[in-house]
Structures are given as C-alpha cells and as structure tokens.
C-alpha cells in the first residue's frame, strides 16, 4: 500500500512538472546584435531562458560568418522562454520597442545589414495580433517621430548560434564592446523597467 501511495505521489508530481512546462511560452525578437538583446531579456523576471540564434533566412544551419555576410537573409535573434503568469507578451514587446530603434531599416547603430533588422517572429495568432496592434498604435501616436519599420512574421526554423555567443555579456562584460554598447542599454533597462527585473 505504501508503495502504491509513493507511486501515486510521483505520478502527480510529474503531471505538475508537465503542467508547469506547458505554461511556458516562446517569443522571438530581432533588434540588432543578439549580444545586446540577450543581455537585456535575461534580466527580466519571468524569463527562464534566452538563446541567441538565427531565423528568417534561406540557408539551413547557417554559421555566424555566413549570417554576417547578409547573404543568407537570416536575422540575429533571441528566442525567449517565459512564464506568461509572471511577464506578459505585451510587457516583453514594451521592452523590445523601447530598447532599440525600430525606425531604422536593416540597421542598429553601427551595425548595418539585413541580419540586424528589427523583426518579431510570432509563435501564435494571439502574438501576431498583439504585436500588430502595438505597432499600429506606435505609428498612430508617432511615438518615435518616424514610422516603425519592424516586420512581424510567422516564426520560422530557429538555429541556435554557436556556444561562444550564448551568455555573451555575462561572460565578457569587461570587453570594450560590452562596456561601450551593451552596458548603456543595461542602464537604460534598469531605469525604465526596474520593477520587471530579477533581483
């Protein structure tokens, strides 16, 4: 009898774990260099995982070197795994819009090329609707003084970038690029979204 009770408890706990996994959702954003983007979204409460990678191109399993040429049509993106009970898709979009310039076509700062385009890859019709309404509202209010050129397209195969791109800021925070480019974005995140950040 004791054995059966233990088995029942194990099965119930496995079901709970599965239910927890099912609650997690994915969001995919491209907003310039994925080193910057990854560092920002990793800080958000409710985000359990962020992977840097490539999406939206014509070549399967592209390398960083290939994507950098701009000929594969991939964008540098991050795939975010998040808990919608802790952070909503709307909130993720707010961070997305306010953390880069969505009015410049195929460029972010000194990074130029289609691989640096502003793009949202949606994973559901609900994400598509939310993103499109948000973009329309920004353009209607002329929020950036220029039209938002971010593309909103259905998620395509996501290719995880090479290992040295993952957790880039965490591992290389002392490098000049991290201090000059990523750190100011982190400071801005801290100012704008303090209440949404992990402790």
JSON list of C-alpha atoms in Angstrom, two decimals:
[
{"chain": "A", "resi": 1, "resn": "UNK", "atom": "CA", "xyz": [0.00, 0.00, 0.00]},
{"chain": "A", "resi": 2, "resn": "UNK", "atom": "CA", "xyz": [2.83, 2.36, 0.93]},
{"chain": "A", "resi": 3, "resn": "UNK", "atom": "CA", "xyz": [4.48, 1.58, -2.44]},
{"chain": "A", "resi": 4, "resn": "UNK", "atom": "CA", "xyz": [1.26, 2.48, -4.32]},
{"chain": "A", "resi": 5, "resn": "UNK", "atom": "CA", "xyz": [0.95, 5.77, -2.40]},
{"chain": "A", "resi": 6, "resn": "UNK", "atom": "CA", "xyz": [4.53, 6.68, -3.30]},
{"chain": "A", "resi": 7, "resn": "UNK", "atom": "CA", "xyz": [3.90, 5.83, -6.97]},
{"chain": "A", "resi": 8, "resn": "UNK", "atom": "CA", "xyz": [0.74, 7.97, -7.00]},
{"chain": "A", "resi": 9, "resn": "UNK", "atom": "CA", "xyz": [2.66, 10.90, -5.46]},
{"chain": "A", "resi": 10, "resn": "UNK", "atom": "CA", "xyz": [5.45, 10.55, -8.05]},
{"chain": "A", "resi": 11, "resn": "UNK", "atom": "CA", "xyz": [2.95, 10.47, -10.91]},
{"chain": "A", "resi": 12, "resn": "UNK", "atom": "CA", "xyz": [1.13, 13.52, -9.57]},
{"chain": "A", "resi": 13, "resn": "UNK", "atom": "CA", "xyz": [4.37, 15.48, -9.19]},
{"chain": "A", "resi": 14, "resn": "UNK", "atom": "CA", "xyz": [5.35, 14.53, -12.77]},
{"chain": "A", "resi": 15, "resn": "UNK", "atom": "CA", "xyz": [1.99, 15.83, -14.00]},
{"chain": "A", "resi": 16, "resn": "UNK", "atom": "CA", "xyz": [2.59, 19.08, -12.12]},
{"chain": "A", "resi": 17, "resn": "UNK", "atom": "CA", "xyz": [6.03, 19.40, -13.74]},
{"chain": "A", "resi": 18, "resn": "UNK", "atom": "CA", "xyz": [4.48, 18.81, -17.18]},
{"chain": "A", "resi": 19, "resn": "UNK", "atom": "CA", "xyz": [1.77, 21.39, -16.47]},
{"chain": "A", "resi": 20, "resn": "UNK", "atom": "CA", "xyz": [4.48, 23.90, -15.49]},
{"chain": "A", "resi": 21, "resn": "UNK", "atom": "CA", "xyz": [6.39, 23.21, -18.72]},
{"chain": "A", "resi": 22, "resn": "UNK", "atom": "CA", "xyz": [3.23, 23.67, -20.79]},
{"chain": "A", "resi": 23, "resn": "UNK", "atom": "CA", "xyz": [2.62, 27.07, -19.23]},
{"chain": "A", "resi": 24, "resn": "UNK", "atom": "CA", "xyz": [5.93, 28.41, -20.54]},
{"chain": "A", "resi": 25, "resn": "UNK", "atom": "CA", "xyz": [5.80, 30.17, -23.91]},
{"chain": "A", "resi": 26, "resn": "UNK", "atom": "CA", "xyz": [8.29, 31.34, -26.51]},
{"chain": "A", "resi": 27, "resn": "UNK", "atom": "CA", "xyz": [8.85, 34.77, -28.03]},
{"chain": "A", "resi": 28, "resn": "UNK", "atom": "CA", "xyz": [11.40, 35.61, -30.74]},
{"chain": "A", "resi": 29, "resn": "UNK", "atom": "CA", "xyz": [12.82, 39.07, -31.37]},
{"chain": "A", "resi": 30, "resn": "UNK", "atom": "CA", "xyz": [15.48, 40.56, -33.63]},
{"chain": "A", "resi": 31, "resn": "UNK", "atom": "CA", "xyz": [16.68, 44.05, -32.73]},
{"chain": "A", "resi": 32, "resn": "UNK", "atom": "CA", "xyz": [20.27, 44.32, -33.89]},
{"chain": "A", "resi": 33, "resn": "UNK", "atom": "CA", "xyz": [23.18, 42.44, -32.38]},
{"chain": "A", "resi": 34, "resn": "UNK", "atom": "CA", "xyz": [21.94, 39.48, -30.36]},
{"chain": "A", "resi": 35, "resn": "UNK", "atom": "CA", "xyz": [24.61, 40.02, -27.69]},
{"chain": "A", "resi": 36, "resn": "UNK", "atom": "CA", "xyz": [22.79, 43.20, -26.60]},
{"chain": "A", "resi": 37, "resn": "UNK", "atom": "CA", "xyz": [19.31, 41.73, -26.90]},
{"chain": "A", "resi": 38, "resn": "UNK", "atom": "CA", "xyz": [20.15, 38.58, -24.94]},
{"chain": "A", "resi": 39, "resn": "UNK", "atom": "CA", "xyz": [21.68, 40.59, -22.07]},
{"chain": "A", "resi": 40, "resn": "UNK", "atom": "CA", "xyz": [18.51, 42.69, -21.70]},
{"chain": "A", "resi": 41, "resn": "UNK", "atom": "CA", "xyz": [15.93, 39.91, -21.78]},
{"chain": "A", "resi": 42, "resn": "UNK", "atom": "CA", "xyz": [17.94, 37.67, -19.42]},
{"chain": "A", "resi": 43, "resn": "UNK", "atom": "CA", "xyz": [17.36, 40.29, -16.70]},
{"chain": "A", "resi": 44, "resn": "UNK", "atom": "CA", "xyz": [13.55, 40.17, -16.90]},
{"chain": "A", "resi": 45, "resn": "UNK", "atom": "CA", "xyz": [11.57, 38.49, -14.15]},
{"chain": "A", "resi": 46, "resn": "UNK", "atom": "CA", "xyz": [9.50, 35.66, -15.67]},
{"chain": "A", "resi": 47, "resn": "UNK", "atom": "CA", "xyz": [12.07, 34.89, -18.38]},
{"chain": "A", "resi": 48, "resn": "UNK", "atom": "CA", "xyz": [13.56, 31.45, -17.75]},
{"chain": "A", "resi": 49, "resn": "UNK", "atom": "CA", "xyz": [15.81, 31.09, -20.80]},
{"chain": "A", "resi": 50, "resn": "UNK", "atom": "CA", "xyz": [17.23, 33.17, -23.64]},
{"chain": "A", "resi": 51, "resn": "UNK", "atom": "CA", "xyz": [19.05, 31.69, -26.62]},
{"chain": "A", "resi": 52, "resn": "UNK", "atom": "CA", "xyz": [20.86, 33.68, -29.29]},
{"chain": "A", "resi": 53, "resn": "UNK", "atom": "CA", "xyz": [20.44, 32.42, -32.83]},
{"chain": "A", "resi": 54, "resn": "UNK", "atom": "CA", "xyz": [19.40, 32.99, -36.42]},
{"chain": "A", "resi": 55, "resn": "UNK", "atom": "CA", "xyz": [15.96, 32.99, -38.02]},
{"chain": "A", "resi": 56, "resn": "UNK", "atom": "CA", "xyz": [14.18, 34.01, -41.18]},
{"chain": "A", "resi": 57, "resn": "UNK", "atom": "CA", "xyz": [16.75, 33.00, -43.78]},
{"chain": "A", "resi": 58, "resn": "UNK", "atom": "CA", "xyz": [17.17, 30.65, -46.72]},
{"chain": "A", "resi": 59, "resn": "UNK", "atom": "CA", "xyz": [20.12, 28.50, -45.62]},
{"chain": "A", "resi": 60, "resn": "UNK", "atom": "CA", "xyz": [19.72, 25.64, -43.13]},
{"chain": "A", "resi": 61, "resn": "UNK", "atom": "CA", "xyz": [22.10, 25.64, -40.12]},
{"chain": "A", "resi": 62, "resn": "UNK", "atom": "CA", "xyz": [23.90, 28.88, -41.00]},
{"chain": "A", "resi": 63, "resn": "UNK", "atom": "CA", "xyz": [27.16, 29.84, -39.31]},
{"chain": "A", "resi": 64, "resn": "UNK", "atom": "CA", "xyz": [27.82, 33.25, -37.76]},
{"chain": "A", "resi": 65, "resn": "UNK", "atom": "CA", "xyz": [30.28, 34.01, -40.57]},
{"chain": "A", "resi": 66, "resn": "UNK", "atom": "CA", "xyz": [27.61, 33.23, -43.21]},
{"chain": "A", "resi": 67, "resn": "UNK", "atom": "CA", "xyz": [24.95, 35.32, -41.47]},
{"chain": "A", "resi": 68, "resn": "UNK", "atom": "CA", "xyz": [27.41, 38.24, -41.17]},
{"chain": "A", "resi": 69, "resn": "UNK", "atom": "CA", "xyz": [27.71, 38.42, -44.97]},
{"chain": "A", "resi": 70, "resn": "UNK", "atom": "CA", "xyz": [23.99, 39.32, -45.14]},
{"chain": "A", "resi": 71, "resn": "UNK", "atom": "CA", "xyz": [23.50, 36.81, -47.97]},
{"chain": "A", "resi": 72, "resn": "UNK", "atom": "CA", "xyz": [21.59, 34.13, -46.01]},
{"chain": "A", "resi": 73, "resn": "UNK", "atom": "CA", "xyz": [18.68, 36.51, -45.16]},
{"chain": "A", "resi": 74, "resn": "UNK", "atom": "CA", "xyz": [18.77, 35.42, -41.51]},
{"chain": "A", "resi": 75, "resn": "UNK", "atom": "CA", "xyz": [18.29, 37.93, -38.71]},
{"chain": "A", "resi": 76, "resn": "UNK", "atom": "CA", "xyz": [20.26, 37.75, -35.48]},
{"chain": "A", "resi": 77, "resn": "UNK", "atom": "CA", "xyz": [17.52, 36.98, -32.96]},
{"chain": "A", "resi": 78, "resn": "UNK", "atom": "CA", "xyz": [16.88, 35.77, -29.45]},
{"chain": "A", "resi": 79, "resn": "UNK", "atom": "CA", "xyz": [14.41, 33.05, -28.55]},
{"chain": "A", "resi": 80, "resn": "UNK", "atom": "CA", "xyz": [12.92, 33.83, -25.15]},
{"chain": "A", "resi": 81, "resn": "UNK", "atom": "CA", "xyz": [11.24, 31.22, -22.96]},
{"chain": "A", "resi": 82, "resn": "UNK", "atom": "CA", "xyz": [8.95, 32.97, -20.48]},
{"chain": "A", "resi": 83, "resn": "UNK", "atom": "CA", "xyz": [6.17, 32.38, -17.98]},
{"chain": "A", "resi": 84, "resn": "UNK", "atom": "CA", "xyz": [3.10, 34.44, -19.00]},
{"chain": "A", "resi": 85, "resn": "UNK", "atom": "CA", "xyz": [1.88, 34.28, -15.38]},
{"chain": "A", "resi": 86, "resn": "UNK", "atom": "CA", "xyz": [4.91, 36.40, -14.44]},
{"chain": "A", "resi": 87, "resn": "UNK", "atom": "CA", "xyz": [5.50, 38.54, -17.53]},
{"chain": "A", "resi": 88, "resn": "UNK", "atom": "CA", "xyz": [3.06, 39.07, -20.41]},
{"chain": "A", "resi": 89, "resn": "UNK", "atom": "CA", "xyz": [3.82, 39.15, -24.11]},
{"chain": "A", "resi": 90, "resn": "UNK", "atom": "CA", "xyz": [2.77, 42.83, -24.06]},
{"chain": "A", "resi": 91, "resn": "UNK", "atom": "CA", "xyz": [5.44, 43.53, -21.44]},
{"chain": "A", "resi": 92, "resn": "UNK", "atom": "CA", "xyz": [8.08, 41.71, -23.50]},
{"chain": "A", "resi": 93, "resn": "UNK", "atom": "CA", "xyz": [7.07, 43.82, -26.50]},
{"chain": "A", "resi": 94, "resn": "UNK", "atom": "CA", "xyz": [7.36, 47.00, -24.44]},
{"chain": "A", "resi": 95, "resn": "UNK", "atom": "CA", "xyz": [10.97, 46.11, -23.61]},
{"chain": "A", "resi": 96, "resn": "UNK", "atom": "CA", "xyz": [11.55, 45.21, -27.28]},
{"chain": "A", "resi": 97, "resn": "UNK", "atom": "CA", "xyz": [10.22, 48.53, -28.63]},
{"chain": "A", "resi": 98, "resn": "UNK", "atom": "CA", "xyz": [11.95, 50.70, -26.01]},
{"chain": "A", "resi": 99, "resn": "UNK", "atom": "CA", "xyz": [15.36, 49.02, -26.19]},
{"chain": "A", "resi": 100, "resn": "UNK", "atom": "CA", "xyz": [16.26, 49.65, -29.83]},
{"chain": "A", "resi": 101, "resn": "UNK", "atom": "CA", "xyz": [15.41, 51.96, -32.73]},
{"chain": "A", "resi": 102, "resn": "UNK", "atom": "CA", "xyz": [12.57, 50.26, -34.66]},
{"chain": "A", "resi": 103, "resn": "UNK", "atom": "CA", "xyz": [12.53, 53.05, -37.27]},
{"chain": "A", "resi": 104, "resn": "UNK", "atom": "CA", "xyz": [15.85, 52.24, -38.97]},
{"chain": "A", "resi": 105, "resn": "UNK", "atom": "CA", "xyz": [15.66, 49.69, -41.78]},
{"chain": "A", "resi": 106, "resn": "UNK", "atom": "CA", "xyz": [18.28, 46.94, -41.56]},
{"chain": "A", "resi": 107, "resn": "UNK", "atom": "CA", "xyz": [20.48, 48.71, -39.06]},
{"chain": "A", "resi": 108, "resn": "UNK", "atom": "CA", "xyz": [21.06, 49.36, -35.38]},
{"chain": "A", "resi": 109, "resn": "UNK", "atom": "CA", "xyz": [23.68, 51.97, -34.66]},
{"chain": "A", "resi": 110, "resn": "UNK", "atom": "CA", "xyz": [26.93, 50.97, -36.37]},
{"chain": "A", "resi": 111, "resn": "UNK", "atom": "CA", "xyz": [25.57, 47.51, -37.27]},
{"chain": "A", "resi": 112, "resn": "UNK", "atom": "CA", "xyz": [24.26, 47.56, -40.84]},
{"chain": "A", "resi": 113, "resn": "UNK", "atom": "CA", "xyz": [22.68, 44.75, -42.87]},
{"chain": "A", "resi": 114, "resn": "UNK", "atom": "CA", "xyz": [19.52, 42.66, -43.06]},
{"chain": "A", "resi": 115, "resn": "UNK", "atom": "CA", "xyz": [20.87, 40.46, -40.25]},
{"chain": "A", "resi": 116, "resn": "UNK", "atom": "CA", "xyz": [20.34, 43.44, -37.88]},
{"chain": "A", "resi": 117, "resn": "UNK", "atom": "CA", "xyz": [16.75, 44.15, -38.91]},
{"chain": "A", "resi": 118, "resn": "UNK", "atom": "CA", "xyz": [14.02, 44.90, -36.41]},
{"chain": "A", "resi": 119, "resn": "UNK", "atom": "CA", "xyz": [11.75, 41.85, -36.51]},
{"chain": "A", "resi": 120, "resn": "UNK", "atom": "CA", "xyz": [9.20, 39.96, -34.44]},
{"chain": "A", "resi": 121, "resn": "UNK", "atom": "CA", "xyz": [8.70, 36.27, -35.21]},
{"chain": "A", "resi": 122, "resn": "UNK", "atom": "CA", "xyz": [5.33, 35.34, -33.73]},
{"chain": "A", "resi": 123, "resn": "UNK", "atom": "CA", "xyz": [4.51, 31.86, -32.40]},
{"chain": "A", "resi": 124, "resn": "UNK", "atom": "CA", "xyz": [0.71, 32.16, -32.32]},
{"chain": "A", "resi": 125, "resn": "UNK", "atom": "CA", "xyz": [-2.14, 34.19, -33.82]},
{"chain": "A", "resi": 126, "resn": "UNK", "atom": "CA", "xyz": [-2.50, 35.89, -30.44]},
{"chain": "A", "resi": 127, "resn": "UNK", "atom": "CA", "xyz": [1.13, 37.06, -30.51]},
{"chain": "A", "resi": 128, "resn": "UNK", "atom": "CA", "xyz": [0.64, 38.27, -34.09]},
{"chain": "A", "resi": 129, "resn": "UNK", "atom": "CA", "xyz": [-2.46, 40.30, -33.15]},
{"chain": "A", "resi": 130, "resn": "UNK", "atom": "CA", "xyz": [-0.82, 41.84, -30.08]},
{"chain": "A", "resi": 131, "resn": "UNK", "atom": "CA", "xyz": [2.35, 42.79, -32.00]},
{"chain": "A", "resi": 132, "resn": "UNK", "atom": "CA", "xyz": [0.43, 44.27, -34.96]},
{"chain": "A", "resi": 133, "resn": "UNK", "atom": "CA", "xyz": [-1.88, 46.31, -32.72]},
{"chain": "A", "resi": 134, "resn": "UNK", "atom": "CA", "xyz": [1.09, 47.57, -30.70]},
{"chain": "A", "resi": 135, "resn": "UNK", "atom": "CA", "xyz": [2.99, 48.60, -33.86]},
{"chain": "A", "resi": 136, "resn": "UNK", "atom": "CA", "xyz": [-0.11, 50.33, -35.28]},
{"chain": "A", "resi": 137, "resn": "UNK", "atom": "CA", "xyz": [-0.59, 52.26, -32.01]},
{"chain": "A", "resi": 138, "resn": "UNK", "atom": "CA", "xyz": [3.07, 53.38, -32.00]},
{"chain": "A", "resi": 139, "resn": "UNK", "atom": "CA", "xyz": [2.75, 54.62, -35.58]},
{"chain": "A", "resi": 140, "resn": "UNK", "atom": "CA", "xyz": [-0.61, 56.30, -34.91]},
{"chain": "A", "resi": 141, "resn": "UNK", "atom": "CA", "xyz": [0.89, 58.16, -31.92]},
{"chain": "A", "resi": 142, "resn": "UNK", "atom": "CA", "xyz": [4.09, 58.90, -33.87]},
{"chain": "A", "resi": 143, "resn": "UNK", "atom": "CA", "xyz": [5.89, 57.55, -30.79]},
{"chain": "A", "resi": 144, "resn": "UNK", "atom": "CA", "xyz": [9.35, 57.63, -32.39]},
{"chain": "A", "resi": 145, "resn": "UNK", "atom": "CA", "xyz": [8.90, 60.65, -34.68]},
{"chain": "A", "resi": 146, "resn": "UNK", "atom": "CA", "xyz": [9.30, 58.31, -37.68]},
{"chain": "A", "resi": 147, "resn": "UNK", "atom": "CA", "xyz": [7.40, 55.21, -38.86]},
{"chain": "A", "resi": 148, "resn": "UNK", "atom": "CA", "xyz": [8.18, 51.89, -37.16]},
{"chain": "A", "resi": 149, "resn": "UNK", "atom": "CA", "xyz": [9.65, 49.55, -39.80]},
{"chain": "A", "resi": 150, "resn": "UNK", "atom": "CA", "xyz": [9.71, 46.40, -37.65]},
{"chain": "A", "resi": 151, "resn": "UNK", "atom": "CA", "xyz": [8.49, 43.37, -39.61]},
{"chain": "A", "resi": 152, "resn": "UNK", "atom": "CA", "xyz": [6.07, 40.96, -37.93]},
{"chain": "A", "resi": 153, "resn": "UNK", "atom": "CA", "xyz": [6.27, 37.48, -39.46]},
{"chain": "A", "resi": 154, "resn": "UNK", "atom": "CA", "xyz": [5.44, 33.89, -38.56]},
{"chain": "A", "resi": 155, "resn": "UNK", "atom": "CA", "xyz": [8.15, 32.01, -36.68]},
{"chain": "A", "resi": 156, "resn": "UNK", "atom": "CA", "xyz": [10.46, 30.02, -38.95]},
{"chain": "A", "resi": 157, "resn": "UNK", "atom": "CA", "xyz": [13.12, 27.45, -38.04]},
{"chain": "A", "resi": 158, "resn": "UNK", "atom": "CA", "xyz": [15.34, 28.86, -35.30]},
{"chain": "A", "resi": 159, "resn": "UNK", "atom": "CA", "xyz": [19.01, 27.94, -35.42]},
{"chain": "A", "resi": 160, "resn": "UNK", "atom": "CA", "xyz": [20.90, 28.27, -32.14]},
{"chain": "A", "resi": 161, "resn": "UNK", "atom": "CA", "xyz": [24.07, 30.33, -32.53]},
{"chain": "A", "resi": 162, "resn": "UNK", "atom": "CA", "xyz": [27.50, 28.99, -31.69]},
{"chain": "A", "resi": 163, "resn": "UNK", "atom": "CA", "xyz": [28.29, 28.45, -27.99]},
{"chain": "A", "resi": 164, "resn": "UNK", "atom": "CA", "xyz": [30.55, 31.49, -27.69]},
{"chain": "A", "resi": 165, "resn": "UNK", "atom": "CA", "xyz": [27.56, 33.76, -28.49]},
{"chain": "A", "resi": 166, "resn": "UNK", "atom": "CA", "xyz": [25.47, 32.42, -25.58]},
{"chain": "A", "resi": 167, "resn": "UNK", "atom": "CA", "xyz": [25.56, 34.45, -22.33]},
{"chain": "A", "resi": 168, "resn": "UNK", "atom": "CA", "xyz": [27.93, 36.81, -24.11]},
{"chain": "A", "resi": 169, "resn": "UNK", "atom": "CA", "xyz": [27.61, 39.79, -21.77]},
{"chain": "A", "resi": 170, "resn": "UNK", "atom": "CA", "xyz": [27.73, 37.60, -18.66]},
{"chain": "A", "resi": 171, "resn": "UNK", "atom": "CA", "xyz": [30.99, 36.00, -19.84]},
{"chain": "A", "resi": 172, "resn": "UNK", "atom": "CA", "xyz": [32.60, 39.05, -21.48]},
{"chain": "A", "resi": 173, "resn": "UNK", "atom": "CA", "xyz": [31.32, 42.09, -19.59]},
{"chain": "A", "resi": 174, "resn": "UNK", "atom": "CA", "xyz": [34.79, 43.61, -19.33]},
{"chain": "A", "resi": 175, "resn": "UNK", "atom": "CA", "xyz": [35.36, 43.75, -23.12]},
{"chain": "A", "resi": 176, "resn": "UNK", "atom": "CA", "xyz": [35.22, 47.24, -24.75]},
{"chain": "A", "resi": 177, "resn": "UNK", "atom": "CA", "xyz": [32.14, 46.35, -26.88]},
{"chain": "A", "resi": 178, "resn": "UNK", "atom": "CA", "xyz": [30.23, 45.22, -23.80]},
{"chain": "A", "resi": 179, "resn": "UNK", "atom": "CA", "xyz": [31.19, 48.31, -21.81]},
{"chain": "A", "resi": 180, "resn": "UNK", "atom": "CA", "xyz": [30.58, 50.81, -24.62]},
{"chain": "A", "resi": 181, "resn": "UNK", "atom": "CA", "xyz": [27.50, 49.33, -26.32]},
{"chain": "A", "resi": 182, "resn": "UNK", "atom": "CA", "xyz": [25.73, 46.84, -24.03]},
{"chain": "A", "resi": 183, "resn": "UNK", "atom": "CA", "xyz": [26.26, 48.49, -20.63]},
{"chain": "A", "resi": 184, "resn": "UNK", "atom": "CA", "xyz": [24.41, 51.74, -21.55]},
{"chain": "A", "resi": 185, "resn": "UNK", "atom": "CA", "xyz": [21.46, 49.60, -22.75]},
{"chain": "A", "resi": 186, "resn": "UNK", "atom": "CA", "xyz": [21.50, 47.72, -19.44]},
{"chain": "A", "resi": 187, "resn": "UNK", "atom": "CA", "xyz": [21.49, 51.03, -17.54]},
{"chain": "A", "resi": 188, "resn": "UNK", "atom": "CA", "xyz": [18.52, 52.23, -19.61]},
{"chain": "A", "resi": 189, "resn": "UNK", "atom": "CA", "xyz": [16.71, 48.95, -18.89]},
{"chain": "A", "resi": 190, "resn": "UNK", "atom": "CA", "xyz": [17.35, 49.46, -15.18]},
{"chain": "A", "resi": 191, "resn": "UNK", "atom": "CA", "xyz": [15.80, 52.95, -15.35]},
{"chain": "A", "resi": 192, "resn": "UNK", "atom": "CA", "xyz": [12.77, 52.09, -17.48]},
{"chain": "A", "resi": 193, "resn": "UNK", "atom": "CA", "xyz": [11.91, 48.62, -16.20]},
{"chain": "A", "resi": 194, "resn": "UNK", "atom": "CA", "xyz": [13.28, 48.37, -12.66]},
{"chain": "A", "resi": 195, "resn": "UNK", "atom": "CA", "xyz": [10.06, 46.74, -11.37]},
{"chain": "A", "resi": 196, "resn": "UNK", "atom": "CA", "xyz": [10.27, 43.99, -14.04]},
{"chain": "A", "resi": 197, "resn": "UNK", "atom": "CA", "xyz": [13.87, 42.93, -13.32]},
{"chain": "A", "resi": 198, "resn": "UNK", "atom": "CA", "xyz": [15.13, 39.90, -11.44]},
{"chain": "A", "resi": 199, "resn": "UNK", "atom": "CA", "xyz": [16.64, 40.66, -8.03]}
]
